[in-house]
Amino acid sequence: MIQVLSDPGCPNCQKTKKLLQMNNVNFESYNLQTEAMQRETLSTILKLVDDIDEILTVGSPIYNELALDYGHLSPEELLKVLRTYPNLIDRPILFDENNLCVGYNPEKLAAFGVKADVF
């Protein structure tokens, strides 16, 4: 099942979910502002990235203020940071067991059965 980590105030999240719906793609959506990231979710995502920065908002003030070496945090430490600061997580994040798409990226959405030309 495709999972979408999003924020209701995020225009790219809204566009992505609309595109999934228009393509009749089933997905589960999680609001990062109100639902804490689960250990299993983070574990799945970490298997799909080469570098944790791929899912973080590296240009955000909170990323720079915390000045952590995110790549050297244990999964438990990283989970605690992401639960405390959900705005560190780039949005939307779509993933299943084999694919990951961060942000609104029509080309990468094709891996989830989405055709961007339906707009």
XYZ file of C-alpha atoms in Angstrom:
119
model
C 0.000 0.000 0.000
C 1.267 3.446 -0.894
C 1.673 5.771 2.062
C 1.709 9.547 1.791
C 3.220 11.695 4.531
C 1.839 15.180 4.122
C 0.674 18.425 5.656
C -2.782 19.849 4.871
C -1.298 23.328 4.393
C 1.223 22.132 1.796
C 0.219 22.921 -1.815
C 2.525 20.217 -3.210
C 0.927 17.668 -0.877
C -2.526 18.634 -2.125
C -1.409 18.419 -5.779
C 0.186 15.031 -5.218
C -2.851 13.542 -3.486
C -5.156 14.951 -6.166
C -2.989 13.377 -8.854
C -3.113 10.018 -7.050
C -6.906 10.246 -6.804
C -7.269 11.220 -10.477
C -5.243 8.121 -11.385
C -7.373 5.923 -9.097
C -4.333 4.998 -7.008
C -5.161 3.758 -3.509
C -3.097 5.279 -0.719
C -3.071 5.962 2.992
C -2.382 9.545 4.015
C -0.782 10.682 7.257
C -0.719 14.253 8.524
C 2.805 14.937 9.772
C 1.561 17.828 11.909
C -0.850 15.705 13.952
C 0.377 12.109 13.589
C 3.793 11.170 14.943
C 5.982 9.204 12.576
C 6.034 5.537 13.502
C 9.198 3.478 13.884
C 8.146 1.130 11.049
C 7.533 4.087 8.730
C 10.972 5.543 9.372
C 12.579 2.124 8.984
C 10.951 1.622 5.570
C 11.950 5.104 4.396
C 15.552 4.685 5.577
C 15.855 1.544 3.435
C 14.845 3.594 0.377
C 17.283 6.507 0.744
C 21.040 6.778 0.388
C 21.241 9.837 2.629
C 18.814 11.011 5.309
C 19.017 14.531 3.872
C 16.902 13.234 0.965
C 13.826 13.443 3.202
C 14.748 16.516 5.252
C 14.111 20.187 4.564
C 17.806 20.996 4.551
C 17.209 24.684 3.830
C 14.820 25.181 6.728
C 15.705 27.341 9.726
C 15.064 24.473 12.163
C 17.476 22.194 10.257
C 20.201 24.805 10.561
C 19.346 25.783 14.147
C 19.576 22.212 15.403
C 22.912 21.742 13.598
C 22.796 17.982 14.089
C 24.808 15.430 12.178
C 21.637 13.682 11.026
C 23.508 10.961 9.165
C 25.143 9.774 12.382
C 22.026 9.646 14.550
C 20.752 6.210 15.502
C 17.302 5.346 14.124
C 15.837 5.904 17.599
C 17.509 9.311 17.959
C 16.390 10.304 14.474
C 12.823 9.202 15.195
C 12.783 11.296 18.369
C 14.049 14.374 16.474
C 11.497 13.913 13.665
C 8.646 13.465 16.135
C 9.717 16.603 17.998
C 10.290 18.650 14.831
C 7.938 17.343 12.111
C 8.728 20.397 9.968
C 12.180 18.882 9.387
C 10.524 16.348 7.098
C 10.175 17.356 3.464
C 6.660 16.960 2.111
C 5.009 15.099 0.606
C 6.756 11.775 0.942
C 5.204 8.879 -0.952
C 6.526 5.398 -0.458
C 5.815 1.726 -0.621
C 8.130 -1.220 -0.064
C 10.245 -0.447 -3.138
C 9.736 3.169 -4.190
C 10.113 6.622 -2.700
C 9.149 10.051 -3.986
C 9.956 13.191 -2.017
C 8.198 16.393 -2.998
C 5.941 16.874 -5.996
C 7.813 15.049 -8.739
C 5.592 13.794 -11.603
C 8.414 11.706 -13.103
C 9.005 9.790 -9.868
C 5.253 9.441 -9.290
C 5.153 7.177 -12.352
C 6.647 4.419 -10.161
C 3.362 4.515 -8.235
C 1.165 4.146 -11.329
C 0.570 7.862 -11.788
C 0.330 9.544 -15.164
C 1.011 13.247 -14.732
C -0.732 14.174 -17.973
C -4.197 13.673 -16.436
C -4.232 17.301 -15.228
